[in-house]
PDB file of C-alpha atoms in Angstrom:
ATOM      1  CA  MET I 110     -22.361  16.838 -92.010  1.00  0.00           C
ATOM      2  CA  THR I 111     -25.722  16.577 -90.227  1.00  0.00           C
ATOM      3  CA  ARG I 112     -27.476  13.263 -90.651  1.00  0.00           C
ATOM      4  CA  ARG I 113     -31.155  13.260 -91.567  1.00  0.00           C
ATOM      5  CA  ILE I 114     -33.489  10.922 -89.623  1.00  0.00           C
ATOM      6  CA  PRO I 115     -36.278   9.384 -91.746  1.00  0.00           C
ATOM      7  CA  ALA I 116     -39.729  10.661 -90.749  1.00  0.00           C
ATOM      8  CA  LEU I 117     -40.992   7.188 -89.761  1.00  0.00           C
ATOM      9  CA  ALA I 118     -37.971   6.542 -87.575  1.00  0.00           C
ATOM     10  CA  LEU I 119     -38.379   9.944 -85.953  1.00  0.00           C
ATOM     11  CA  LEU I 120     -42.029   9.222 -85.082  1.00  0.00           C
ATOM     12  CA  GLN I 121     -41.089   5.838 -83.671  1.00  0.00           C
ATOM     13  CA  THR I 122     -38.433   7.471 -81.522  1.00  0.00           C
ATOM     14  CA  LEU I 123     -40.879  10.096 -80.229  1.00  0.00           C
ATOM     15  CA  PHE I 124     -43.590   7.536 -79.430  1.00  0.00           C
ATOM     16  CA  GLY I 125     -41.049   5.404 -77.633  1.00  0.00           C
ATOM     17  CA  ALA I 126     -39.965   8.359 -75.505  1.00  0.00           C
ATOM     18  CA  VAL I 127     -43.560   9.143 -74.570  1.00  0.00           C
ATOM     19  CA  ALA I 128     -44.210   5.521 -73.612  1.00  0.00           C
ATOM     20  CA  PHE I 129     -41.052   5.439 -71.508  1.00  0.00           C
ATOM     21  CA  ALA I 130     -41.999   8.690 -69.762  1.00  0.00           C
ATOM     22  CA  ALA I 131     -45.404   7.224 -68.924  1.00  0.00           C
ATOM     23  CA  THR I 132     -43.750   4.378 -67.060  1.00  0.00           C
ATOM     24  CA  LEU I 133     -41.977   6.937 -64.901  1.00  0.00           C
ATOM     25  CA  ALA I 134     -45.170   8.817 -63.979  1.00  0.00           C
ATOM     26  CA  PRO I 135     -46.024   8.708 -60.262  1.00  0.00           C
ATOM     27  CA  ALA I 136     -48.683   6.233 -59.163  1.00  0.00           C
ATOM     28  CA  SER I 137     -50.935   9.076 -58.003  1.00  0.00           C
ATOM     29  CA  ALA I 138     -51.219  10.300 -61.621  1.00  0.00           C
ATOM     30  CA  ALA I 139     -53.094   7.100 -62.546  1.00  0.00           C
ATOM     31  CA  ASP I 140     -56.893   7.014 -62.599  1.00  0.00           C
ATOM     32  CA  ASP I 141     -57.686   5.390 -59.253  1.00  0.00           C
ATOM     33  CA  LEU I 142     -61.397   5.026 -60.022  1.00  0.00           C
ATOM     34  CA  ALA I 143     -60.632   3.173 -63.262  1.00  0.00           C
ATOM     35  CA  ARG I 144     -58.290   0.836 -61.398  1.00  0.00           C
ATOM     36  CA  ILE I 145     -60.867   0.207 -58.653  1.00  0.00           C
ATOM     37  CA  GLU I 146     -63.562  -0.627 -61.202  1.00  0.00           C
ATOM     38  CA  HIS I 147     -61.198  -2.811 -63.234  1.00  0.00           C
ATOM     39  CA  GLU I 148     -59.835  -4.801 -60.276  1.00  0.00           C
ATOM     40  CA  ARG I 149     -63.146  -4.611 -58.380  1.00  0.00           C
ATOM     41  CA  VAL I 150     -61.318  -3.864 -55.132  1.00  0.00           C
ATOM     42  CA  LEU I 151     -61.349  -0.669 -53.055  1.00  0.00           C
ATOM     43  CA  ARG I 152     -58.466  -0.383 -50.595  1.00  0.00           C
ATOM     44  CA  VAL I 153     -59.392   1.756 -47.584  1.00  0.00           C
ATOM     45  CA  ALA I 154     -57.291   2.821 -44.594  1.00  0.00           C
ATOM     46  CA  ILE I 155     -59.339   2.435 -41.407  1.00  0.00           C
ATOM     47  CA  PRO I 156     -58.673   2.757 -37.655  1.00  0.00           C
ATOM     48  CA  THR I 157     -58.686  -0.378 -35.496  1.00  0.00           C
ATOM     49  CA  ASP I 158     -57.902   1.127 -32.077  1.00  0.00           C
ATOM     50  CA  PHE I 159     -60.253   4.100 -31.961  1.00  0.00           C
ATOM     51  CA  PRO I 160     -63.768   3.031 -30.872  1.00  0.00           C
ATOM     52  CA  PRO I 161     -66.504   3.625 -31.797  1.00  0.00           C
ATOM     53  CA  TYR I 162     -65.082   4.700 -35.185  1.00  0.00           C
ATOM     54  CA  GLY I 163     -62.823   1.694 -35.662  1.00  0.00           C
ATOM     55  CA  PHE I 164     -61.865  -1.285 -33.479  1.00  0.00           C
ATOM     56  CA  VAL I 165     -61.680  -5.077 -33.584  1.00  0.00           C
ATOM     57  CA  ASP I 166     -64.279  -7.242 -31.872  1.00  0.00           C
ATOM     58  CA  THR I 167     -63.689 -10.471 -29.944  1.00  0.00           C
ATOM     59  CA  SER I 168     -63.374 -12.371 -33.233  1.00  0.00           C
ATOM     60  CA  MET I 169     -60.744  -9.832 -34.393  1.00  0.00           C
ATOM     61  CA  LYS I 170     -63.090  -8.489 -37.058  1.00  0.00           C
ATOM     62  CA  PRO I 171     -62.971  -4.703 -37.710  1.00  0.00           C
ATOM     63  CA  GLN I 172     -66.060  -2.847 -36.511  1.00  0.00           C
ATOM     64  CA  GLY I 173     -67.125   0.767 -36.091  1.00  0.00           C
ATOM     65  CA  LEU I 174     -68.574   3.759 -37.889  1.00  0.00           C
ATOM     66  CA  ASP I 175     -65.594   4.230 -40.209  1.00  0.00           C
ATOM     67  CA  VAL I 176     -65.524   0.517 -41.058  1.00  0.00           C
ATOM     68  CA  SER I 177     -69.251   0.603 -41.849  1.00  0.00           C
ATOM     69  CA  MET I 178     -68.741   3.679 -44.022  1.00  0.00           C
ATOM     70  CA  ALA I 179     -65.862   2.045 -45.911  1.00  0.00           C
ATOM     71  CA  GLU I 180     -68.017  -0.992 -46.624  1.00  0.00           C
ATOM     72  CA  TYR I 181     -70.925   1.249 -47.676  1.00  0.00           C
ATOM     73  CA  VAL I 182     -68.769   3.138 -50.195  1.00  0.00           C
ATOM     74  CA  ALA I 183     -67.471  -0.145 -51.613  1.00  0.00           C
ATOM     75  CA  ARG I 184     -71.030  -1.466 -52.013  1.00  0.00           C
ATOM     76  CA  GLN I 185     -72.052   1.680 -53.867  1.00  0.00           C
ATOM     77  CA  LEU I 186     -69.091   1.192 -56.197  1.00  0.00           C
ATOM     78  CA  HIS I 187     -70.046  -2.498 -56.598  1.00  0.00           C
ATOM     79  CA  VAL I 188     -66.579  -3.632 -55.525  1.00  0.00           C
ATOM     80  CA  LYS I 189     -65.004  -5.477 -52.600  1.00  0.00           C
ATOM     81  CA  ALA I 190     -63.683  -3.447 -49.658  1.00  0.00           C
ATOM     82  CA  GLU I 191     -60.116  -4.277 -48.661  1.00  0.00           C
ATOM     83  CA  LEU I 192     -59.705  -2.810 -45.173  1.00  0.00           C
ATOM     84  CA  VAL I 193     -56.170  -1.694 -44.323  1.00  0.00           C
ATOM     85  CA  PRO I 194     -55.489  -0.899 -40.625  1.00  0.00           C
ATOM     86  CA  ALA I 195     -53.811   2.483 -40.283  1.00  0.00           C
ATOM     87  CA  THR I 196     -52.685   4.922 -37.616  1.00  0.00           C
ATOM     88  CA  SER I 197     -52.868   8.709 -37.491  1.00  0.00           C
ATOM     89  CA  SER I 198     -49.235   8.926 -38.583  1.00  0.00           C
ATOM     90  CA  ASN I 199     -49.287   6.565 -41.562  1.00  0.00           C
ATOM     91  CA  ARG I 200     -52.760   6.988 -43.088  1.00  0.00           C
ATOM     92  CA  ILE I 201     -51.761   9.929 -45.333  1.00  0.00           C
ATOM     93  CA  PRO I 202     -48.468   8.307 -46.410  1.00  0.00           C
ATOM     94  CA  TYR I 203     -50.532   5.234 -47.351  1.00  0.00           C
ATOM     95  CA  LEU I 204     -52.483   7.442 -49.778  1.00  0.00           C
ATOM     96  CA  GLN I 205     -49.397   9.097 -51.181  1.00  0.00           C
ATOM     97  CA  SER I 206     -47.624   5.787 -51.752  1.00  0.00           C
ATOM     98  CA  GLY I 207     -50.642   4.179 -53.438  1.00  0.00           C
ATOM     99  CA  LYS I 208     -51.177   1.560 -50.740  1.00  0.00           C
ATOM    100  CA  VAL I 209     -54.821   2.671 -50.430  1.00  0.00           C
ATOM    101  CA  GLU I 210     -57.227   4.713 -52.538  1.00  0.00           C
ATOM    102  CA  LEU I 211     -59.210   6.151 -49.621  1.00  0.00           C
ATOM    103  CA  VAL I 212     -58.710   7.032 -45.973  1.00  0.00           C
ATOM    104  CA  ILE I 213     -61.842   6.663 -43.827  1.00  0.00           C
ATOM    105  CA  SER I 214     -60.273   7.077 -40.418  1.00  0.00           C
ATOM    106  CA  THR I 215     -61.624  10.027 -38.371  1.00  0.00           C
ATOM    107  CA  LEU I 216     -59.761  12.327 -40.744  1.00  0.00           C
ATOM    108  CA  GLY I 217     -60.290  16.033 -40.126  1.00  0.00           C
ATOM    109  CA  LYS I 218     -59.798  18.616 -42.871  1.00  0.00           C
ATOM    110  CA  THR I 219     -57.019  21.155 -42.302  1.00  0.00           C
ATOM    111  CA  ALA I 220     -55.277  23.665 -44.545  1.00  0.00           C
ATOM    112  CA  GLU I 221     -51.994  21.789 -44.189  1.00  0.00           C
ATOM    113  CA  ARG I 222     -53.531  18.453 -45.156  1.00  0.00           C
ATOM    114  CA  GLU I 223     -55.324  20.015 -48.126  1.00  0.00           C
ATOM    115  CA  LYS I 224     -51.909  20.800 -49.602  1.00  0.00           C
ATOM    116  CA  VAL I 225     -51.116  17.102 -49.980  1.00  0.00           C
ATOM    117  CA  ILE I 226     -54.452  15.236 -50.264  1.00  0.00           C
ATOM    118  CA  ASP I 227     -58.048  15.894 -51.313  1.00  0.00           C
ATOM    119  CA  PHE I 228     -61.166  15.549 -49.175  1.00  0.00           C
ATOM    120  CA  SER I 229     -64.721  14.410 -49.850  1.00  0.00           C
ATOM    121  CA  HIS I 230     -67.768  16.011 -48.320  1.00  0.00           C
ATOM    122  CA  ALA I 231     -68.034  15.299 -44.575  1.00  0.00           C
ATOM    123  CA  TYR I 232     -69.618  11.950 -43.685  1.00  0.00           C
ATOM    124  CA  SER I 233     -69.761  11.905 -39.868  1.00  0.00           C
ATOM    125  CA  PRO I 234     -69.575  14.185 -36.844  1.00  0.00           C
ATOM    126  CA  PHE I 235     -66.577  14.387 -34.582  1.00  0.00           C
ATOM    127  CA  PHE I 236     -66.176  16.930 -31.824  1.00  0.00           C
ATOM    128  CA  LEU I 237     -64.027  17.793 -28.857  1.00  0.00           C
ATOM    129  CA  ALA I 238     -65.886  18.646 -25.681  1.00  0.00           C
ATOM    130  CA  VAL I 239     -65.808  19.078 -21.927  1.00  0.00           C
ATOM    131  CA  TYR I 240     -67.441  16.273 -19.941  1.00  0.00           C
ATOM    132  CA  GLY I 241     -68.399  16.079 -16.295  1.00  0.00           C
ATOM    133  CA  PRO I 242     -70.900  14.556 -13.850  1.00  0.00           C
ATOM    134  CA  SER I 243     -74.578  15.243 -14.468  1.00  0.00           C
ATOM    135  CA  SER I 244     -74.768  16.897 -11.043  1.00  0.00           C
ATOM    136  CA  MET I 245     -72.429  19.697 -12.145  1.00  0.00           C
ATOM    137  CA  SER I 246     -74.044  22.559 -14.031  1.00  0.00           C
ATOM    138  CA  ILE I 247     -71.584  23.852 -16.625  1.00  0.00           C
ATOM    139  CA  HIS I 248     -72.652  25.179 -20.015  1.00  0.00           C
ATOM    140  CA  ASP I 249     -69.821  27.389 -21.248  1.00  0.00           C
ATOM    141  CA  PRO I 250     -66.081  28.032 -20.771  1.00  0.00           C
ATOM    142  CA  ALA I 251     -66.612  30.856 -18.260  1.00  0.00           C
ATOM    143  CA  GLN I 252     -68.020  28.347 -15.782  1.00  0.00           C
ATOM    144  CA  LEU I 253     -64.702  26.463 -15.730  1.00  0.00           C
ATOM    145  CA  ALA I 254     -63.331  29.140 -13.402  1.00  0.00           C
ATOM    146  CA  GLY I 255     -61.932  27.504 -10.270  1.00  0.00           C
ATOM    147  CA  LYS I 256     -62.613  23.995 -11.575  1.00  0.00           C
ATOM    148  CA  SER I 257     -60.034  21.232 -12.168  1.00  0.00           C
ATOM    149  CA  ILE I 258     -59.998  19.599 -15.585  1.00  0.00           C
ATOM    150  CA  ALA I 259     -57.879  16.884 -17.220  1.00  0.00           C
ATOM    151  CA  VAL I 260     -56.676  17.018 -20.826  1.00  0.00           C
ATOM    152  CA  THR I 261     -54.092  15.203 -22.934  1.00  0.00           C
ATOM    153  CA  ARG I 262     -50.980  17.326 -23.331  1.00  0.00           C
ATOM    154  CA  GLY I 263     -50.451  18.794 -26.792  1.00  0.00           C
ATOM    155  CA  SER I 264     -53.743  17.507 -28.197  1.00  0.00           C
ATOM    156  CA  VAL I 265     -56.174  19.663 -30.180  1.00  0.00           C
ATOM    157  CA  GLU I 266     -58.476  19.725 -27.159  1.00  0.00           C
ATOM    158  CA  ASP I 267     -55.578  20.999 -25.042  1.00  0.00           C
ATOM    159  CA  LEU I 268     -55.043  23.873 -27.481  1.00  0.00           C
ATOM    160  CA  GLN I 269     -58.752  24.715 -27.583  1.00  0.00           C
ATOM    161  CA  LEU I 270     -59.201  24.451 -23.817  1.00  0.00           C
ATOM    162  CA  THR I 271     -56.192  26.693 -23.197  1.00  0.00           C
ATOM    163  CA  LYS I 272     -57.708  29.335 -25.483  1.00  0.00           C
ATOM    164  CA  VAL I 273     -61.095  29.540 -23.744  1.00  0.00           C
ATOM    165  CA  ALA I 274     -60.538  28.559 -20.092  1.00  0.00           C
ATOM    166  CA  PRO I 275     -60.459  31.351 -17.477  1.00  0.00           C
ATOM    167  CA  ALA I 276     -57.084  31.936 -15.806  1.00  0.00           C
ATOM    168  CA  SER I 277     -58.294  30.365 -12.559  1.00  0.00           C
ATOM    169  CA  THR I 278     -59.072  27.014 -14.243  1.00  0.00           C
ATOM    170  CA  ARG I 279     -56.818  24.274 -12.923  1.00  0.00           C
ATOM    171  CA  ILE I 280     -55.813  22.466 -16.103  1.00  0.00           C
ATOM    172  CA  GLN I 281     -53.984  19.195 -15.449  1.00  0.00           C
ATOM    173  CA  ARG I 282     -52.223  17.800 -18.509  1.00  0.00           C
ATOM    174  CA  PHE I 283     -51.400  14.116 -19.008  1.00  0.00           C
ATOM    175  CA  GLY I 284     -49.225  12.250 -21.484  1.00  0.00           C
ATOM    176  CA  ASP I 285     -51.932  10.145 -23.153  1.00  0.00           C
ATOM    177  CA  ASN I 286     -55.696   9.650 -23.335  1.00  0.00           C
ATOM    178  CA  ALA I 287     -55.660   6.692 -20.929  1.00  0.00           C
ATOM    179  CA  SER I 288     -54.022   8.758 -18.183  1.00  0.00           C
ATOM    180  CA  THR I 289     -56.344  11.689 -18.858  1.00  0.00           C
ATOM    181  CA  ILE I 290     -59.466   9.552 -18.531  1.00  0.00           C
ATOM    182  CA  SER I 291     -58.078   7.743 -15.489  1.00  0.00           C
ATOM    183  CA  ALA I 292     -57.631  11.076 -13.708  1.00  0.00           C
ATOM    184  CA  PHE I 293     -61.300  11.888 -14.229  1.00  0.00           C
ATOM    185  CA  VAL I 294     -62.644   8.420 -13.442  1.00  0.00           C
ATOM    186  CA  SER I 295     -60.622   8.250 -10.211  1.00  0.00           C
ATOM    187  CA  GLY I 296     -61.862  11.651  -9.044  1.00  0.00           C
ATOM    188  CA  GLN I 297     -58.464  13.329  -9.319  1.00  0.00           C
ATOM    189  CA  VAL I 298     -60.162  16.096 -11.366  1.00  0.00           C
ATOM    190  CA  GLU I 299     -63.732  17.331 -11.654  1.00  0.00           C
ATOM    191  CA  LEU I 300     -63.943  17.502 -15.456  1.00  0.00           C
ATOM    192  CA  VAL I 301     -62.258  16.164 -18.571  1.00  0.00           C
ATOM    193  CA  ALA I 302     -61.737  17.583 -22.061  1.00  0.00           C
ATOM    194  CA  THR I 303     -61.543  14.940 -24.777  1.00  0.00           C
ATOM    195  CA  GLY I 304     -62.890  13.742 -28.110  1.00  0.00           C
ATOM    196  CA  VAL I 305     -66.295  12.170 -28.571  1.00  0.00           C
ATOM    197  CA  SER I 306     -64.868   8.715 -29.293  1.00  0.00           C
ATOM    198  CA  VAL I 307     -62.793   8.609 -26.108  1.00  0.00           C
ATOM    199  CA  ALA I 308     -65.696   9.999 -24.085  1.00  0.00           C
ATOM    200  CA  ALA I 309     -68.132   7.429 -25.515  1.00  0.00           C
ATOM    201  CA  THR I 310     -65.906   4.576 -24.377  1.00  0.00           C
ATOM    202  CA  MET I 311     -65.392   6.189 -20.961  1.00  0.00           C
ATOM    203  CA  ILE I 312     -69.126   6.636 -20.395  1.00  0.00           C
ATOM    204  CA  GLN I 313     -69.890   3.088 -21.567  1.00  0.00           C
ATOM    205  CA  HIS I 314     -67.343   1.539 -19.197  1.00  0.00           C
ATOM    206  CA  ASN I 315     -68.148   3.769 -16.209  1.00  0.00           C
ATOM    207  CA  PRO I 316     -71.938   4.231 -16.027  1.00  0.00           C
ATOM    208  CA  ALA I 317     -71.795   5.001 -12.292  1.00  0.00           C
ATOM    209  CA  LEU I 318     -70.004   8.272 -13.092  1.00  0.00           C
ATOM    210  CA  HIS I 319     -73.134   9.679 -14.760  1.00  0.00           C
ATOM    211  CA  ALA I 320     -70.797  11.647 -17.022  1.00  0.00           C
ATOM    212  CA  GLN I 321     -72.295  13.807 -19.738  1.00  0.00           C
ATOM    213  CA  LEU I 322     -71.285  16.369 -22.334  1.00  0.00           C
ATOM    214  CA  LYS I 323     -71.144  19.886 -20.897  1.00  0.00           C
ATOM    215  CA  PHE I 324     -70.195  21.970 -23.936  1.00  0.00           C
ATOM    216  CA  VAL I 325     -68.393  21.552 -27.258  1.00  0.00           C
ATOM    217  CA  LEU I 326     -64.872  22.928 -27.570  1.00  0.00           C
ATOM    218  CA  LYS I 327     -64.507  22.349 -31.290  1.00  0.00           C
ATOM    219  CA  ASP I 328     -66.501  20.741 -34.090  1.00  0.00           C
ATOM    220  CA  SER I 329     -64.223  18.754 -36.371  1.00  0.00           C
ATOM    221  CA  PRO I 330     -66.288  16.524 -38.708  1.00  0.00           C
ATOM    222  CA  ASN I 331     -64.731  13.593 -40.511  1.00  0.00           C
ATOM    223  CA  PHE I 332     -63.965  13.562 -44.227  1.00  0.00           C
ATOM    224  CA  ILE I 333     -62.836  10.866 -46.645  1.00  0.00           C
ATOM    225  CA  GLY I 334     -59.298  11.460 -47.853  1.00  0.00           C
ATOM    226  CA  MET I 335     -57.864  10.546 -51.257  1.00  0.00           C
ATOM    227  CA  ALA I 336     -54.780  11.304 -53.319  1.00  0.00           C
ATOM    228  CA  LYS I 337     -54.462  14.569 -55.209  1.00  0.00           C
ATOM    229  CA  ASN I 338     -55.457  14.763 -58.878  1.00  0.00           C
ATOM    230  CA  GLN I 339     -58.207  12.150 -58.746  1.00  0.00           C
ATOM    231  CA  PRO I 340     -61.225  14.136 -60.058  1.00  0.00           C
ATOM    232  CA  ALA I 341     -63.231  11.080 -61.146  1.00  0.00           C
ATOM    233  CA  LEU I 342     -62.842   9.322 -57.790  1.00  0.00           C
ATOM    234  CA  LEU I 343     -63.523  12.533 -55.857  1.00  0.00           C
ATOM    235  CA  ALA I 344     -66.734  13.198 -57.797  1.00  0.00           C
ATOM    236  CA  ARG I 345     -67.923   9.619 -57.342  1.00  0.00           C
ATOM    237  CA  VAL I 346     -67.215   9.536 -53.602  1.00  0.00           C
ATOM    238  CA  ASN I 347     -68.925  12.917 -53.108  1.00  0.00           C
ATOM    239  CA  ALA I 348     -71.985  11.602 -54.940  1.00  0.00           C
ATOM    240  CA  ILE I 349     -72.036   8.546 -52.661  1.00  0.00           C
ATOM    241  CA  VAL I 350     -71.734  10.689 -49.514  1.00  0.00           C
ATOM    242  CA  ASP I 351     -74.460  13.068 -50.721  1.00  0.00           C
ATOM    243  CA  HIS I 352     -76.770  10.144 -51.472  1.00  0.00           C
ATOM    244  CA  ALA I 353     -76.114   8.638 -48.036  1.00  0.00           C
ATOM    245  CA  LYS I 354     -76.895  11.976 -46.441  1.00  0.00           C
ATOM    246  CA  ALA I 355     -80.121  12.442 -48.415  1.00  0.00           C
ATOM    247  CA  ASP I 356     -81.513   8.959 -47.760  1.00  0.00           C
ATOM    248  CA  GLY I 357     -80.677   8.962 -44.049  1.00  0.00           C
ATOM    249  CA  GLU I 358     -77.821   6.441 -44.164  1.00  0.00           C
ATOM    250  CA  LEU I 359     -75.337   8.838 -42.516  1.00  0.00           C
ATOM    251  CA  ASP I 360     -77.801   9.564 -39.703  1.00  0.00           C
ATOM    252  CA  LYS I 361     -78.403   5.824 -39.280  1.00  0.00           C
ATOM    253  CA  LEU I 362     -74.685   5.021 -39.019  1.00  0.00           C
ATOM    254  CA  SER I 363     -74.053   7.892 -36.614  1.00  0.00           C
ATOM    255  CA  GLU I 364     -77.055   6.974 -34.452  1.00  0.00           C
ATOM    256  CA  HIS I 365     -75.886   3.368 -34.248  1.00  0.00           C
ATOM    257  CA  TRP I 366     -72.242   4.081 -33.372  1.00  0.00           C
ATOM    258  CA  LEU I 367     -72.334   7.516 -31.668  1.00  0.00           C
ATOM    259  CA  GLY I 368     -75.802   7.590 -30.169  1.00  0.00           C
ATOM    260  CA  ARG I 369     -76.799  10.703 -32.121  1.00  0.00           C
ATOM    261  CA  PRO I 370     -77.672  11.460 -35.766  1.00  0.00           C
ATOM    262  CA  ALA I 371     -75.040  12.948 -38.064  1.00  0.00           C
ATOM    263  CA  GLY I 372     -77.100  16.106 -38.462  1.00  0.00           C
ATOM    264  CA  LYS I 373     -75.918  18.928 -40.710  1.00  0.00           C
ATOM    265  CA  LEU I 374     -72.441  18.295 -42.075  1.00  0.00           C
ATOM    266  CA  PRO I 375     -70.221  20.603 -44.174  1.00  0.00           C
ATOM    267  CA  ARG I 376     -69.273  19.918 -47.774  1.00  0.00           C
TER     268      ARG I 376
END
């Protein structure tokens, strides 16, 4: 014989099941903006070994464009910024695991990344370019013909350079950025293809080279990353970025750290 469950007991059972299911929900399903405002802390993944976007000064304090942007966003939210050092390989896992709410770490937007995280409007420029001495007149890829150029093997700039360089270009590939820059600084090659951050440091430390940007290989602006399914946080961060763009704050940060204004950035 089937037993009947009293209506009140049935409701209690159902509510209990719902409450239990809620405890099993992934952390990313929570409202990150509500948590930030409640705890008054914004956890942000930042770079600490990628000047001028993120590095530590002589007092071991984080500095750089991305650090300044993280602190700016926190101020606009009226909360404290908790800066979490991250690398290219762990910054997205930090978002997915709930260790941070935002990634402000020279993060470019790609179709693959958009499958797993969301992006704000762009907040700063980042580009890959060919650099060489001011005495050398080169304005486009065709003029690389017959020239020697260093690039880091397997990098995005390597892929872009390979696409546009004439067949007679002598491309020399190195295992890391330090070796690539060393080849150019020592005169082993005539030109170098690298990112703006690496080039800025190279030019600062080697003024006698009179190195300058020759042409841009690829524009790849930086975006703020956050976990999927965070519409409130996404809308708030976009509003902050748009305000910073309108009142000149993005241009000011870019001018200070990159030596050029942010200019027109994509949404």
